PDB file of C-alpha atoms in Angstrom:
ATOM      1  CA  MET A   1     144.529  37.547  51.417  1.00 57.00           C
ATOM      2  CA  ILE A   2     141.371  35.592  50.498  1.00 59.00           C
ATOM      3  CA  LYS A   3     140.485  35.586  54.297  1.00 61.00           C
ATOM      4  CA  THR A   4     141.072  39.556  54.002  1.00 57.00           C
ATOM      5  CA  LEU A   5     139.472  40.499  50.887  1.00 56.00           C
ATOM      6  CA  GLY A   6     136.311  38.311  52.489  1.00 61.00           C
ATOM      7  CA  THR A   7     136.573  40.459  55.247  1.00 62.00           C
ATOM      8  CA  LEU A   8     137.007  43.484  53.345  1.00 59.00           C
ATOM      9  CA  CYS A   9     133.348  42.151  51.401  1.00 57.00           C
ATOM     10  CA  SER A  10     131.819  41.363  54.370  1.00 64.00           C
ATOM     11  CA  LEU A  11     132.536  44.824  55.874  1.00 60.00           C
ATOM     12  CA  GLY A  12     131.723  46.708  52.836  1.00 61.00           C
ATOM     13  CA  VAL A  13     128.481  45.216  52.747  1.00 60.00           C
ATOM     14  CA  LEU A  14     127.840  45.412  56.217  1.00 57.00           C
ATOM     15  CA  LEU A  15     128.481  49.169  55.964  1.00 57.00           C
ATOM     16  CA  ALA A  16     126.150  49.131  52.203  1.00 57.00           C
ATOM     17  CA  ALA A  17     123.739  47.804  54.254  1.00 54.00           C
ATOM     18  CA  VAL A  18     123.975  50.342  57.432  1.00 54.00           C
ATOM     19  CA  GLY A  19     124.474  53.141  54.840  1.00 52.00           C
ATOM     20  CA  CYS A  20     121.317  52.155  52.996  1.00 49.00           C
ATOM     21  CA  GLU A  21     118.954  51.527  55.779  1.00 49.00           C
ATOM     22  CA  SER A  22     120.137  55.429  57.458  1.00 49.00           C
ATOM     23  CA  LEU A  23     119.445  56.482  53.910  1.00 48.00           C
ATOM     24  CA  VAL A  24     116.492  55.546  53.738  1.00 50.00           C
ATOM     25  CA  SER A  25     115.000  56.492  57.449  1.00 55.00           C
ATOM     26  CA  ASN A  26     116.656  59.996  56.469  1.00 62.00           C
ATOM     27  CA  ARG A  27     114.186  59.887  53.807  1.00 68.00           C
ATOM     28  CA  PRO A  28     110.701  61.526  54.351  1.00 70.00           C
ATOM     29  CA  ASP A  29     107.562  59.271  54.138  1.00 79.00           C
ATOM     30  CA  PRO A  30     105.768  60.526  51.096  1.00 79.00           C
ATOM     31  CA  TYR A  31     102.408  59.063  52.764  1.00 81.00           C
ATOM     32  CA  ALA A  32     103.498  61.454  55.680  1.00 80.00           C
ATOM     33  CA  THR A  33     103.959  64.422  53.823  1.00 82.00           C
ATOM     34  CA  THR A  34     100.823  63.997  51.468  1.00 84.00           C
ATOM     35  CA  GLN A  35      98.395  63.622  54.787  1.00 86.00           C
ATOM     36  CA  ALA A  36     100.025  66.864  55.842  1.00 83.00           C
ATOM     37  CA  GLU A  37     100.002  68.859  52.307  1.00 86.00           C
ATOM     38  CA  MET A  38      95.921  67.839  52.267  1.00 87.00           C
ATOM     39  CA  GLU A  39      95.187  68.470  55.527  1.00 88.00           C
ATOM     40  CA  ARG A  40      97.146  71.939  55.218  1.00 88.00           C
ATOM     41  CA  LEU A  41      94.497  72.132  51.441  1.00 86.00           C
ATOM     42  CA  ARG A  42      91.728  71.458  53.764  1.00 89.00           C
ATOM     43  CA  ALA A  43      92.704  74.447  56.226  1.00 88.00           C
ATOM     44  CA  ASP A  44      92.818  76.503  53.668  1.00 84.00           C
ATOM     45  CA  VAL A  45      89.603  75.614  52.092  1.00 87.00           C
ATOM     46  CA  ALA A  46      87.585  75.855  54.921  1.00 89.00           C
ATOM     47  CA  ARG A  47      89.328  79.594  55.491  1.00 90.00           C
ATOM     48  CA  LEU A  48      88.539  80.513  51.994  1.00 86.00           C
ATOM     49  CA  ARG A  49      84.707  78.965  52.450  1.00 90.00           C
ATOM     50  CA  THR A  50      84.083  81.299  55.548  1.00 90.00           C
ATOM     51  CA  GLU A  51      86.301  84.467  53.905  1.00 88.00           C
ATOM     52  CA  VAL A  52      83.228  83.463  50.754  1.00 87.00           C
ATOM     53  CA  SER A  53      80.294  83.295  53.613  1.00 88.00           C
ATOM     54  CA  GLU A  54      81.660  86.377  55.105  1.00 89.00           C
ATOM     55  CA  ILE A  55      81.580  88.036  51.692  1.00 88.00           C
ATOM     56  CA  ARG A  56      78.404  87.127  50.988  1.00 88.00           C
ATOM     57  CA  THR A  57      76.821  88.180  53.342  1.00 88.00           C
ATOM     58  CA  VAL A  58      78.504  92.222  53.271  1.00 85.00           C
ATOM     59  CA  GLN A  59      77.014  91.418  49.467  1.00 84.00           C
ATOM     60  CA  GLU A  60      73.570  90.907  50.701  1.00 84.00           C
ATOM     61  CA  ARG A  61      73.293  93.583  52.739  1.00 84.00           C
ATOM     62  CA  LEU A  62      75.062  96.142  50.828  1.00 82.00           C
ATOM     63  CA  PHE A  63      72.435  95.155  47.820  1.00 79.00           C
ATOM     64  CA  SER A  64      69.735  95.775  50.386  1.00 80.00           C
ATOM     65  CA  GLU A  65      70.925  98.947  51.196  1.00 77.00           C
ATOM     66  CA  VAL A  66      70.999 100.476  47.636  1.00 76.00           C
ATOM     67  CA  SER A  67      67.829  98.504  46.774  1.00 73.00           C
ATOM     68  CA  GLY A  68      66.139 100.777  50.117  1.00 71.00           C
ATOM     69  CA  GLY A  69      68.276 103.887  48.531  1.00 66.00           C
ATOM     70  CA  GLN A  70      66.566 103.339  45.125  1.00 64.00           C
ATOM     71  CA  VAL A  71      63.555 103.700  46.647  1.00 61.00           C
ATOM     72  CA  ALA A  72      64.165 106.444  48.182  1.00 64.00           C
ATOM     73  CA  ARG A  73      66.005 108.080  45.264  1.00 73.00           C
ATOM     74  CA  GLY A  74      62.625 107.723  42.995  1.00 74.00           C
ATOM     75  CA  ALA A  75      61.015 109.559  45.504  1.00 78.00           C
ATOM     76  CA  ASP A  76      63.877 112.797  45.922  1.00 81.00           C
ATOM     77  CA  VAL A  77      63.537 112.506  42.039  1.00 84.00           C
ATOM     78  CA  GLN A  78      59.357 112.948  42.016  1.00 87.00           C
ATOM     79  CA  ARG A  79      59.873 115.654  44.688  1.00 87.00           C
ATOM     80  CA  LEU A  80      62.679 117.626  42.503  1.00 87.00           C
ATOM     81  CA  GLU A  81      61.022 117.138  39.227  1.00 89.00           C
ATOM     82  CA  GLY A  82      57.701 118.763  40.690  1.00 89.00           C
ATOM     83  CA  ARG A  83      60.288 121.512  41.948  1.00 89.00           C
ATOM     84  CA  LEU A  84      61.588 121.639  38.543  1.00 87.00           C
ATOM     85  CA  ALA A  85      57.934 122.302  36.989  1.00 89.00           C
ATOM     86  CA  GLN A  86      56.961 125.037  39.787  1.00 90.00           C
ATOM     87  CA  VAL A  87      60.075 126.763  39.093  1.00 87.00           C
ATOM     88  CA  GLU A  88      59.405 126.314  35.373  1.00 90.00           C
ATOM     89  CA  ARG A  89      56.239 127.967  35.544  1.00 91.00           C
ATOM     90  CA  SER A  90      57.201 130.235  37.820  1.00 87.00           C
ATOM     91  CA  VAL A  91      60.053 131.822  35.261  1.00 87.00           C
ATOM     92  CA  GLN A  92      57.340 131.679  32.366  1.00 91.00           C
ATOM     93  CA  THR A  93      55.466 134.050  34.507  1.00 89.00           C
ATOM     94  CA  GLN A  94      57.511 136.655  35.214  1.00 91.00           C
ATOM     95  CA  ALA A  95      59.223 136.919  31.575  1.00 89.00           C
ATOM     96  CA  ALA A  96      55.279 137.056  30.603  1.00 91.00           C
ATOM     97  CA  GLU A  97      54.947 139.662  33.135  1.00 92.00           C
ATOM     98  CA  ARG A  98      58.267 141.350  32.040  1.00 90.00           C
ATOM     99  CA  ASP A  99      57.685 141.588  28.513  1.00 91.00           C
ATOM    100  CA  ARG A 100      54.207 142.741  29.348  1.00 91.00           C
ATOM    101  CA  LEU A 101      55.485 145.963  31.205  1.00 88.00           C
ATOM    102  CA  ARG A 102      58.437 146.155  28.452  1.00 91.00           C
ATOM    103  CA  ASP A 103      55.586 146.843  26.033  1.00 89.00           C
ATOM    104  CA  GLU A 104      53.819 149.161  28.636  1.00 89.00           C
ATOM    105  CA  ILE A 105      56.892 151.448  29.432  1.00 89.00           C
ATOM    106  CA  VAL A 106      58.123 151.539  25.398  1.00 86.00           C
ATOM    107  CA  GLY A 107      54.375 152.409  24.579  1.00 86.00           C
ATOM    108  CA  GLN A 108      54.433 155.239  27.591  1.00 88.00           C
ATOM    109  CA  ALA A 109      57.860 156.409  26.492  1.00 82.00           C
ATOM    110  CA  SER A 110      56.751 156.648  22.246  1.00 83.00           C
ATOM    111  CA  ALA A 111      53.346 158.873  23.910  1.00 83.00           C
ATOM    112  CA  ARG A 112      56.143 161.323  25.741  1.00 82.00           C
ATOM    113  CA  ILE A 113      58.234 161.185  23.164  1.00 83.00           C
ATOM    114  CA  ALA A 114      55.456 161.914  20.564  1.00 80.00           C
ATOM    115  CA  ASP A 115      53.981 164.370  22.893  1.00 75.00           C
ATOM    116  CA  VAL A 116      57.664 166.713  23.075  1.00 78.00           C
ATOM    117  CA  LEU A 117      57.973 166.588  19.832  1.00 77.00           C
ATOM    118  CA  LYS A 118      54.027 168.109  19.027  1.00 72.00           C
ATOM    119  CA  ALA A 119      55.168 170.509  21.789  1.00 67.00           C
ATOM    120  CA  GLN A 120      58.215 171.578  19.545  1.00 65.00           C
ATOM    121  CA  ARG A 121      56.220 171.780  16.327  1.00 61.00           C
ATOM    122  CA  GLN A 122      53.180 174.217  17.959  1.00 57.00           C
ATOM    123  CA  ALA A 123      55.848 176.800  19.510  1.00 53.00           C
ATOM    124  CA  PRO A 124      56.606 178.458  16.320  1.00 51.00           C
ATOM    125  CA  ALA A 125      59.914 181.080  17.190  1.00 52.00           C
ATOM    126  CA  PRO A 126      59.986 183.863  15.245  1.00 54.00           C
ATOM    127  CA  VAL A 127      63.190 184.156  13.619  1.00 54.00           C
ATOM    128  CA  SER A 128      65.356 186.896  11.428  1.00 50.00           C
ATOM    129  CA  GLY A 129      66.167 185.037   8.107  1.00 50.00           C
ATOM    130  CA  PRO A 130      67.904 186.420   4.967  1.00 46.00           C
ATOM    131  CA  SER A 131      64.666 186.563   3.814  1.00 52.00           C
ATOM    132  CA  GLY A 132      62.689 188.580   6.911  1.00 59.00           C
ATOM    133  CA  PRO A 133      61.164 186.947   9.464  1.00 66.00           C
ATOM    134  CA  GLN A 134      60.033 183.340   9.787  1.00 74.00           C
ATOM    135  CA  THR A 135      57.780 180.770  11.921  1.00 80.00           C
ATOM    136  CA  GLY A 136      58.990 177.580  12.667  1.00 84.00           C
ATOM    137  CA  TYR A 137      60.381 175.544  15.460  1.00 84.00           C
ATOM    138  CA  GLU A 138      63.344 175.373  18.116  1.00 88.00           C
ATOM    139  CA  HIS A 139      65.462 171.914  18.156  1.00 90.00           C
ATOM    140  CA  ILE A 140      67.889 171.042  20.300  1.00 91.00           C
ATOM    141  CA  VAL A 141      70.673 168.311  19.042  1.00 92.00           C
ATOM    142  CA  LYS A 142      70.509 164.830  20.895  1.00 92.00           C
ATOM    143  CA  PRO A 143      73.585 162.627  20.922  1.00 92.00           C
ATOM    144  CA  GLY A 144      73.261 160.772  17.813  1.00 90.00           C
ATOM    145  CA  GLU A 145      71.037 162.440  15.791  1.00 91.00           C
ATOM    146  CA  THR A 146      71.582 163.675  12.190  1.00 91.00           C
ATOM    147  CA  LEU A 147      70.351 166.834  10.284  1.00 92.00           C
ATOM    148  CA  SER A 148      68.517 164.313   8.014  1.00 92.00           C
ATOM    149  CA  GLU A 149      66.723 162.155  10.491  1.00 92.00           C
ATOM    150  CA  ILE A 150      65.731 165.738  12.210  1.00 93.00           C
ATOM    151  CA  ALA A 151      64.877 166.640   9.331  1.00 93.00           C
ATOM    152  CA  LYS A 152      62.316 163.521   8.435  1.00 92.00           C
ATOM    153  CA  ALA A 153      60.563 164.498  11.925  1.00 90.00           C
ATOM    154  CA  TYR A 154      59.925 167.839  10.993  1.00 90.00           C
ATOM    155  CA  ASN A 155      58.352 167.384   7.520  1.00 92.00           C
ATOM    156  CA  VAL A 156      60.723 169.562   6.042  1.00 94.00           C
ATOM    157  CA  SER A 157      63.977 169.591   3.888  1.00 94.00           C
ATOM    158  CA  VAL A 158      67.516 169.268   4.970  1.00 93.00           C
ATOM    159  CA  ALA A 159      68.048 172.165   3.154  1.00 92.00           C
ATOM    160  CA  ALA A 160      65.171 174.527   4.238  1.00 92.00           C
ATOM    161  CA  ILE A 161      67.006 173.882   7.694  1.00 91.00           C
ATOM    162  CA  VAL A 162      70.954 174.776   6.561  1.00 92.00           C
ATOM    163  CA  LYS A 163      69.741 177.812   5.105  1.00 90.00           C
ATOM    164  CA  ALA A 164      67.157 179.202   8.010  1.00 88.00           C
ATOM    165  CA  ASN A 165      70.423 178.169  10.575  1.00 88.00           C
ATOM    166  CA  ASN A 166      73.440 179.563   8.018  1.00 89.00           C
ATOM    167  CA  MET A 167      74.776 176.456   8.304  1.00 90.00           C
ATOM    168  CA  ALA A 168      77.405 176.134   5.755  1.00 88.00           C
ATOM    169  CA  SER A 169      77.225 172.352   5.586  1.00 87.00           C
ATOM    170  CA  ALA A 170      74.780 169.782   6.530  1.00 84.00           C
ATOM    171  CA  ASP A 171      77.998 168.091   8.399  1.00 85.00           C
ATOM    172  CA  MET A 172      78.386 171.132  11.037  1.00 85.00           C
ATOM    173  CA  LEU A 173      75.900 169.383  13.373  1.00 90.00           C
ATOM    174  CA  ARG A 174      76.516 169.179  17.541  1.00 91.00           C
ATOM    175  CA  VAL A 175      75.040 167.943  20.301  1.00 92.00           C
ATOM    176  CA  ALA A 176      72.669 170.329  21.827  1.00 92.00           C
ATOM    177  CA  GLN A 177      73.166 172.743  19.274  1.00 92.00           C
ATOM    178  CA  LYS A 178      69.575 174.744  19.008  1.00 91.00           C
ATOM    179  CA  LEU A 179      68.413 174.694  15.424  1.00 90.00           C
ATOM    180  CA  PHE A 180      65.289 176.629  13.954  1.00 90.00           C
ATOM    181  CA  ILE A 181      63.117 174.820  12.167  1.00 89.00           C
ATOM    182  CA  PRO A 182      61.217 176.937   9.806  1.00 89.00           C
ATOM    183  CA  GLU A 183      57.537 175.846   8.665  1.00 82.00           C
TER     184      GLU A 183
END
């Protein structure tokens, strides 16, 4: 029994030794793993350096293009500012000419209106009124005119116009109505 126990122990030691060796040989070598990882990292660093170099090259090219574009844009801005100044001068000249023409037209229209009013005042028309024949002017009512404006233009009273035209009221004025304006 001791012999059997000894044999079993020897067998157990032998098995343990064989098992340990197989366990040890199946384990990855930490030095080899570290070396492989270092090689992979070196390859990644080399790839990243290449990419950074390419990015710098592109960046320098873009910077050069932008700098050149800014110089060109500066010349364009100066050219456009000059053109804008010309347009502003032209607009100011046209505005001054417009104002001059407006003043001229207003002056001519005012002179014509004054001539028409003067001509209406100079053409007395005999009219039979309640107190007999009278002399005065004929006036045709225009849109927007009031009896007080008409009386003021001929330097007579509203009451005189109302009486000379046998009007019931000064409010009874119509556009295109012929009024006799007494002198």
